[in-house]
Amino acid sequence: MRSLIETCFSAVVIAERALSREMEFQADLVAVSLTGSDALIHALHRLQVADEAFNSAMSFVNVQLAQSKTMNNMYTVQSQYIKNMKQVLDDPLFGESPAMDTLDPANHRVFSSRAYNPPQMWYTHPVDKDRKDNAKRSYLASDIDNRKAEVLFSNAAALEEEMTKRLIATSNAKDLEMPTEAETLEAYQKEYFDWTFLDPKYACNFMNRYAFLNFDSVDEIYEAEGAALDLERIKSQLYSDTLKQQLDQYQELQEEIQALEISKHQVITIEKRAIWHRGEQIKRKDIDDVLKSVHQEKEAIIDSLRTHDKNCRRYAYQMAQQLGGNWDQNLKSLAHLIHYAEHAVADLNDAERKFNNTVSVAIADGRVSSEEFSQIHIAANDYYKCFKAAYHDSTKIELEPAIIQAMKADSYEVLYEEFKLGFPDRENMARWINAAAGWAAGARQNLQLLRNMALERLLDVEDMIADAYWNKKSLPTASLANKMIPEYKVLLTPGKERKIQRKLKLWDRFMLGEGLFGAASKFAASVVLIGGALFLGSSTTGTDLLVCNGLGIPVTVTTTGQEITIGAHTYESLDVSYNTDYQLITTDPRGNQIETYTAQIGAPGRGYVYNVAGAALFVKYAVFYGYDGDAAPDYLGSPRLIDTKVDYLLQEPPNSIELSSSSSRGARKSALTA
């Protein structure tokens, strides 16, 4: 019934979505009439950065809570993020209103035709590009007011502090330390931005990017191909504006691929969903060809980035070989640490993604089959081995004094607590899942710290080597204390990710009523089941009336069109209809009338017993299977008509029954006897 109703109302949902979209467009036009076309568009542009900054602030709130610390105003952290990113990106307009086109403002477009996601806080709204086109359909010019929104509040700071307080209260954390605002911002800076690799001179090459992940080995990075580098020429080509453009293109291609993959595996619904790519509407059958083309563009950029990364490392390595003092070996040892950490984090994240996907698919229909549990078990073991390896490998890694000092620890190993989580199995899976996330997070945090610290040191050493080489300076002997795992497996390179299930199987889609197939199939099944139930309900109108003779002589019971003889202390049955009254005439063997009784047969689902002359005594009692139950019998006395619902009506209950797998305790049945 629920599936039938859901399917019938799907058309209403589609109409509601269309209406909601039109209402949002109309609301935008009202805003345009008050503030002009550009103000709305600029606000949408800034909201994208606001979302990004808010997520960073929320992440830092969780970091502080993990250290039993709170903060007075998380929105100062959000503002600090925007300030920092302006420096990292070397873009003073980051988070600000975009520059106006004074010559043709009506046709100036802030958002390109690629598919931008709407800001998360407005995720039910139309995408930004559509809202922009709607706002400029009839262009209305107006000056942009760049004042902050806080001017609208009488006391913005107090409101922000109250919102921060309420948000942190949801964590139910107790006895939290309250650092000053300056201490909070200093801690935030140190946690996220106090890194050499975020310096603008590196053109964002290491921001949210694992440069060493594209290489199977460190030797592949440093091995010479052909003649030695022309150091003078290559110097001007490193970390240039071209690199920044390639990184932007790579990010856009990644987003395009993700959007196309979602569209490719999206379940077909009765709601028509247009698929757009680079401003062109495409058909679902063309997605594979488009994906192939985009992947080729991506591979070309990856090859270019690989060449650039390799030149950066070889540039310093070649100079280090000429300077001597073991600095070439120091560079390679640092590269080994980074290579290991980046591959380990990527492999852990991929295993966790596969595990979460397997669990989500298995529980989608509300039940987990034995086959689905086996798949969960396999994915859980793979996930377990990934984060357990980080704890195990920590004992084999040694770091040079400069990195240890920066970590503020005696060794890399002491960052890890003793590993105590066992393998997952059928008995402990629920508890294991709850515990595994914490152990994986600990491994990821330490691996990320190792990567950041080693990368920081590598870039500092490369700068030091370049300065010594070009300025004819001497260097002290390098440390050779960095010891990597003698033989570590290359864990994950791009293109070798674990495959995940992007679409539910037919049975799961049927059970959920998902998509056109699921909705139509479940609708049809619902109609058949409900129609069948209605048909059977209308055609099944009769039942049995048990006539129990408690007398010591046989009797004959006569009713409309029927006559039966019942022996002493036995019972027989009469065919009767529901919701009907029957006059029962009882006589002895000589034909003498014993009694006349009108039996009222009620609704279906009940059992009916006529007690001739009230001669029999009835008892209702419980029967337990699989365990020893305790329930007192119910003595009903000797009523003329019994209307009851029991499992065994005037029958001896069996000695044993077959129980379902879900009946772990046993079963309780009921019986009526005379």
Short mmCIF file of C-alpha atoms in Angstrom, two decimals, residues 184-470:
data_model
loop_
_atom_site.label_atom_id
_atom_site.label_comp_id
_atom_site.label_asym_id
_atom_site.label_seq_id
_atom_site.Cartn_x
_atom_site.Cartn_y
_atom_site.Cartn_z
CA THR A 184 42.27 30.48 18.61
CA LEU A 185 43.32 32.20 15.39
CA GLU A 186 46.97 31.35 16.05
CA ALA A 187 46.08 27.68 16.51
CA TYR A 188 43.96 27.76 13.34
CA GLN A 189 46.82 29.34 11.41
CA LYS A 190 49.24 26.70 12.62
CA GLU A 191 46.86 23.82 11.89
CA TYR A 192 45.95 24.79 8.33
CA PHE A 193 48.11 27.55 6.86
CA ASP A 194 51.50 27.71 8.57
CA TRP A 195 53.14 25.59 5.88
CA THR A 196 55.90 26.43 3.42
CA PHE A 197 54.18 24.51 0.62
CA LEU A 198 51.25 26.97 0.76
CA ASP A 199 53.54 29.87 -0.11
CA PRO A 200 52.22 31.64 -3.26
CA LYS A 201 55.55 31.04 -4.98
CA TYR A 202 54.59 27.36 -5.34
CA ALA A 203 51.51 28.33 -7.40
CA CYS A 204 49.16 26.07 -5.38
CA ASN A 205 51.01 22.97 -6.61
CA PHE A 206 50.75 21.27 -3.21
CA MET A 207 47.38 22.66 -2.05
CA ASN A 208 44.92 19.76 -1.83
CA ARG A 209 47.12 17.85 -4.28
CA TYR A 210 49.40 14.86 -3.77
CA ALA A 211 52.15 15.48 -6.33
CA PHE A 212 54.01 12.23 -5.51
CA LEU A 213 50.93 10.07 -6.08
CA ASN A 214 51.52 10.04 -9.84
CA PHE A 215 54.79 8.12 -9.49
CA ASP A 216 55.18 4.41 -8.79
CA SER A 217 58.56 4.93 -7.15
CA VAL A 218 60.93 7.64 -5.98
CA ASP A 219 63.55 6.44 -8.45
CA GLU A 220 61.10 7.22 -11.24
CA ILE A 221 61.12 10.84 -10.06
CA TYR A 222 64.85 11.29 -9.88
CA GLU A 223 66.06 9.07 -12.71
CA ALA A 224 67.69 10.99 -15.57
CA GLU A 225 66.12 10.79 -18.98
CA GLY A 226 68.61 11.88 -21.63
CA ALA A 227 70.94 14.80 -20.99
CA ALA A 228 71.20 16.66 -17.70
CA LEU A 229 68.83 19.58 -17.10
CA ASP A 230 69.80 23.04 -18.27
CA LEU A 231 69.55 24.54 -14.79
CA GLU A 232 69.57 28.13 -15.97
CA ARG A 233 66.75 27.53 -18.42
CA ILE A 234 64.64 25.26 -16.23
CA LYS A 235 64.81 27.68 -13.31
CA SER A 236 62.38 30.13 -14.93
CA GLN A 237 59.90 27.38 -15.86
CA LEU A 238 59.24 26.10 -12.34
CA TYR A 239 56.03 27.06 -10.49
CA SER A 240 54.99 29.48 -13.22
CA ASP A 241 51.58 30.93 -14.03
CA THR A 242 51.21 28.16 -16.61
CA LEU A 243 51.30 25.61 -13.79
CA LYS A 244 48.53 27.44 -11.97
CA GLN A 245 46.37 27.41 -15.10
CA GLN A 246 46.97 23.68 -15.56
CA LEU A 247 45.99 22.99 -11.96
CA ASP A 248 42.76 24.95 -12.47
CA GLN A 249 42.05 23.01 -15.67
CA TYR A 250 42.74 19.72 -13.89
CA GLN A 251 40.29 20.63 -11.11
CA GLU A 252 37.60 21.57 -13.64
CA LEU A 253 38.09 18.30 -15.52
CA GLN A 254 37.81 16.36 -12.26
CA GLU A 255 34.50 18.08 -11.52
CA GLU A 256 33.26 17.40 -15.05
CA ILE A 257 34.13 13.71 -14.76
CA GLN A 258 32.37 13.42 -11.40
CA ALA A 259 29.24 15.12 -12.77
CA LEU A 260 29.23 12.88 -15.86
CA GLU A 261 29.73 9.73 -13.77
CA ILE A 262 26.76 10.70 -11.60
CA SER A 263 24.60 11.30 -14.67
CA LYS A 264 25.76 8.04 -16.24
CA HIS A 265 24.82 5.92 -13.24
CA GLN A 266 21.77 7.92 -12.21
CA VAL A 267 18.60 5.84 -12.10
CA ILE A 268 16.14 6.68 -14.87
CA THR A 269 13.02 8.28 -13.40
CA ILE A 270 9.70 9.47 -14.77
CA GLU A 271 10.98 12.99 -14.17
CA LYS A 272 12.90 14.17 -17.23
CA ARG A 273 16.39 15.28 -16.20
CA ALA A 274 18.41 17.07 -18.86
CA ILE A 275 22.15 16.31 -18.98
CA TRP A 276 24.35 19.28 -19.73
CA HIS A 277 28.07 19.40 -20.46
CA ARG A 278 29.98 22.55 -21.34
CA GLY A 279 26.79 24.35 -22.25
CA GLU A 280 25.58 21.57 -24.57
CA GLN A 281 22.70 19.22 -23.82
CA ILE A 282 23.78 15.61 -24.37
CA LYS A 283 21.99 12.26 -24.39
CA ARG A 284 22.62 9.57 -21.84
CA LYS A 285 23.92 7.20 -24.52
CA ASP A 286 26.63 9.74 -25.44
CA ILE A 287 28.07 10.02 -21.91
CA ASP A 288 30.67 7.26 -22.42
CA ASP A 289 32.10 9.03 -25.47
CA VAL A 290 32.16 12.36 -23.65
CA LEU A 291 33.82 10.76 -20.62
CA LYS A 292 36.49 9.20 -22.83
CA SER A 293 37.26 12.59 -24.34
CA VAL A 294 37.43 14.33 -20.96
CA HIS A 295 39.66 11.58 -19.54
CA GLN A 296 42.04 12.08 -22.46
CA GLU A 297 42.24 15.80 -21.67
CA LYS A 298 42.86 14.95 -18.03
CA GLU A 299 45.64 12.48 -18.86
CA ALA A 300 47.36 15.09 -21.02
CA ILE A 301 47.37 17.54 -18.11
CA ILE A 302 48.56 14.83 -15.68
CA ASP A 303 51.49 14.08 -18.00
CA SER A 304 52.38 17.76 -18.09
CA LEU A 305 52.13 18.03 -14.29
CA ARG A 306 54.26 14.89 -13.88
CA THR A 307 56.94 16.41 -16.07
CA HIS A 308 56.85 19.64 -14.07
CA ASP A 309 57.02 17.81 -10.71
CA LYS A 310 59.90 15.71 -11.97
CA ASN A 311 61.79 18.79 -13.17
CA CYS A 312 61.31 20.48 -9.79
CA ARG A 313 62.83 17.53 -7.95
CA ARG A 314 65.64 16.91 -10.46
CA TYR A 315 66.49 20.64 -10.54
CA ALA A 316 67.42 20.56 -6.85
CA TYR A 317 68.83 17.02 -7.01
CA GLN A 318 71.23 17.89 -9.82
CA MET A 319 72.51 20.91 -7.91
CA ALA A 320 72.84 18.81 -4.74
CA GLN A 321 74.99 16.28 -6.58
CA GLN A 322 77.36 19.05 -7.57
CA LEU A 323 77.46 20.58 -4.08
CA GLY A 324 78.15 17.26 -2.33
CA GLY A 325 77.70 16.77 1.41
CA ASN A 326 75.10 13.97 0.97
CA TRP A 327 72.35 16.45 0.14
CA ASP A 328 71.27 14.40 -2.88
CA GLN A 329 70.72 11.40 -0.59
CA ASN A 330 68.87 13.60 1.91
CA LEU A 331 66.50 14.79 -0.82
CA LYS A 332 65.69 11.24 -1.91
CA SER A 333 65.13 10.10 1.69
CA LEU A 334 62.63 12.93 2.19
CA ALA A 335 60.96 12.07 -1.11
CA HIS A 336 60.61 8.45 0.08
CA LEU A 337 58.75 9.64 3.20
CA ILE A 338 56.39 11.83 1.17
CA HIS A 339 55.82 9.14 -1.46
CA TYR A 340 54.98 6.55 1.20
CA ALA A 341 52.68 8.87 3.18
CA GLU A 342 50.74 10.14 0.16
CA HIS A 343 50.17 6.64 -1.20
CA ALA A 344 49.20 5.32 2.25
CA VAL A 345 46.64 8.12 2.80
CA ALA A 346 45.22 7.67 -0.70
CA ASP A 347 44.93 3.90 -0.21
CA LEU A 348 43.29 4.30 3.19
CA ASN A 349 40.78 6.84 1.86
CA ASP A 350 39.99 4.59 -1.09
CA ALA A 351 39.51 1.51 1.12
CA GLU A 352 37.25 3.51 3.43
CA ARG A 353 35.25 4.75 0.42
CA LYS A 354 34.84 1.17 -0.82
CA PHE A 355 33.79 -0.07 2.62
CA ASN A 356 31.24 2.72 3.14
CA ASN A 357 29.86 2.13 -0.34
CA THR A 358 29.50 -1.62 0.30
CA VAL A 359 27.68 -1.03 3.59
CA SER A 360 25.39 1.63 2.08
CA VAL A 361 24.39 -0.62 -0.80
CA ALA A 362 23.80 -3.61 1.50
CA ILE A 363 21.48 -1.77 3.90
CA ALA A 364 19.69 0.26 1.22
CA ASP A 365 16.63 -2.02 1.23
CA GLY A 366 16.57 -2.40 5.02
CA ARG A 367 17.90 -5.97 5.13
CA VAL A 368 21.32 -7.58 4.72
CA SER A 369 21.52 -10.94 2.94
CA SER A 370 24.28 -13.46 3.63
CA GLU A 371 25.91 -12.59 0.29
CA GLU A 372 25.83 -8.87 1.15
CA PHE A 373 27.35 -9.55 4.56
CA SER A 374 30.17 -11.49 2.91
CA GLN A 375 30.89 -8.47 0.70
CA ILE A 376 30.87 -6.20 3.76
CA HIS A 377 33.25 -8.59 5.51
CA ILE A 378 35.69 -8.58 2.57
CA ALA A 379 35.64 -4.77 2.31
CA ALA A 380 36.02 -4.43 6.10
CA ASN A 381 39.11 -6.67 6.12
CA ASP A 382 40.68 -4.64 3.32
CA TYR A 383 39.89 -1.39 5.17
CA TYR A 384 41.27 -2.87 8.41
CA LYS A 385 44.58 -3.89 6.82
CA CYS A 386 45.04 -0.38 5.41
CA PHE A 387 44.86 1.53 8.69
CA LYS A 388 46.49 -1.25 10.73
CA ALA A 389 49.52 -1.05 8.40
CA ALA A 390 50.07 2.59 9.37
CA TYR A 391 50.38 1.65 13.06
CA HIS A 392 52.68 -1.27 12.21
CA ASP A 393 54.88 0.74 9.81
CA SER A 394 55.36 3.58 12.31
CA THR A 395 57.91 1.45 14.21
CA LYS A 396 60.13 1.17 11.11
CA ILE A 397 60.31 4.87 10.21
CA GLU A 398 63.09 7.08 11.53
CA LEU A 399 63.23 10.85 10.99
CA GLU A 400 66.01 13.40 10.97
CA PRO A 401 66.26 15.83 13.92
CA ALA A 402 64.81 18.78 11.98
CA ILE A 403 61.52 16.92 11.37
CA ILE A 404 61.33 15.45 14.87
CA GLN A 405 61.82 18.92 16.34
CA ALA A 406 59.06 20.34 14.13
CA MET A 407 56.73 17.51 15.17
CA LYS A 408 57.48 18.21 18.83
CA ALA A 409 57.73 14.48 19.49
CA ASP A 410 60.50 12.08 20.43
CA SER A 411 59.85 9.95 17.34
CA TYR A 412 57.25 9.27 14.69
CA GLU A 413 56.24 6.06 16.46
CA VAL A 414 55.10 7.82 19.65
CA LEU A 415 52.38 9.64 17.70
CA TYR A 416 50.49 6.34 17.50
CA GLU A 417 48.71 4.68 20.40
CA GLU A 418 48.96 0.94 20.92
CA PHE A 419 46.86 -0.81 18.29
CA LYS A 420 44.17 -2.93 19.97
CA LEU A 421 41.40 -3.36 17.39
CA GLY A 422 40.82 -6.94 16.24
CA PHE A 423 39.70 -8.27 12.87
CA PRO A 424 36.02 -7.83 11.96
CA ASP A 425 33.75 -10.89 12.02
CA ARG A 426 30.05 -11.73 12.04
CA GLU A 427 29.71 -11.44 15.82
CA ASN A 428 31.47 -8.10 16.31
CA MET A 429 30.72 -6.29 13.03
CA ALA A 430 28.39 -3.63 14.45
CA ARG A 431 30.81 -2.75 17.27
CA TRP A 432 33.77 -2.99 14.89
CA ILE A 433 32.28 -0.45 12.47
CA ASN A 434 31.80 2.05 15.29
CA ALA A 435 35.39 1.63 16.46
CA ALA A 436 37.12 1.40 13.06
CA ALA A 437 36.46 5.02 12.06
CA GLY A 438 38.41 6.29 15.09
CA TRP A 439 41.44 4.07 14.42
CA ALA A 440 41.41 5.01 10.72
CA ALA A 441 41.21 8.72 11.58
CA GLY A 442 44.24 8.38 13.87
CA ALA A 443 46.26 6.69 11.14
CA ARG A 444 45.20 9.26 8.54
CA GLN A 445 46.05 12.20 10.78
CA ASN A 446 49.57 10.92 11.49
CA LEU A 447 50.26 9.95 7.88
CA GLN A 448 49.12 13.40 6.77
CA LEU A 449 51.37 14.99 9.38
CA LEU A 450 54.31 12.90 8.16
CA ARG A 451 53.63 13.97 4.58
CA ASN A 452 53.31 17.65 5.49
CA MET A 453 56.43 17.68 7.67
CA ALA A 454 58.56 15.80 5.12
CA LEU A 455 57.29 17.98 2.25
CA GLU A 456 57.97 21.09 4.31
CA ARG A 457 61.52 19.92 4.94
CA LEU A 458 62.04 18.90 1.30
CA LEU A 459 61.05 22.34 -0.02
CA ASP A 460 63.20 24.10 2.59
CA VAL A 461 66.20 21.95 1.67
CA GLU A 462 65.60 22.52 -2.06
CA ASP A 463 65.53 26.30 -1.45
CA MET A 464 68.69 26.07 0.62
CA ILE A 465 70.45 24.06 -2.09
CA ALA A 466 69.39 26.52 -4.82
CA ASP A 467 70.59 29.46 -2.76
CA ALA A 468 73.96 27.77 -2.12
CA TYR A 469 74.38 26.78 -5.75
CA TRP A 470 73.57 30.13 -7.34
#
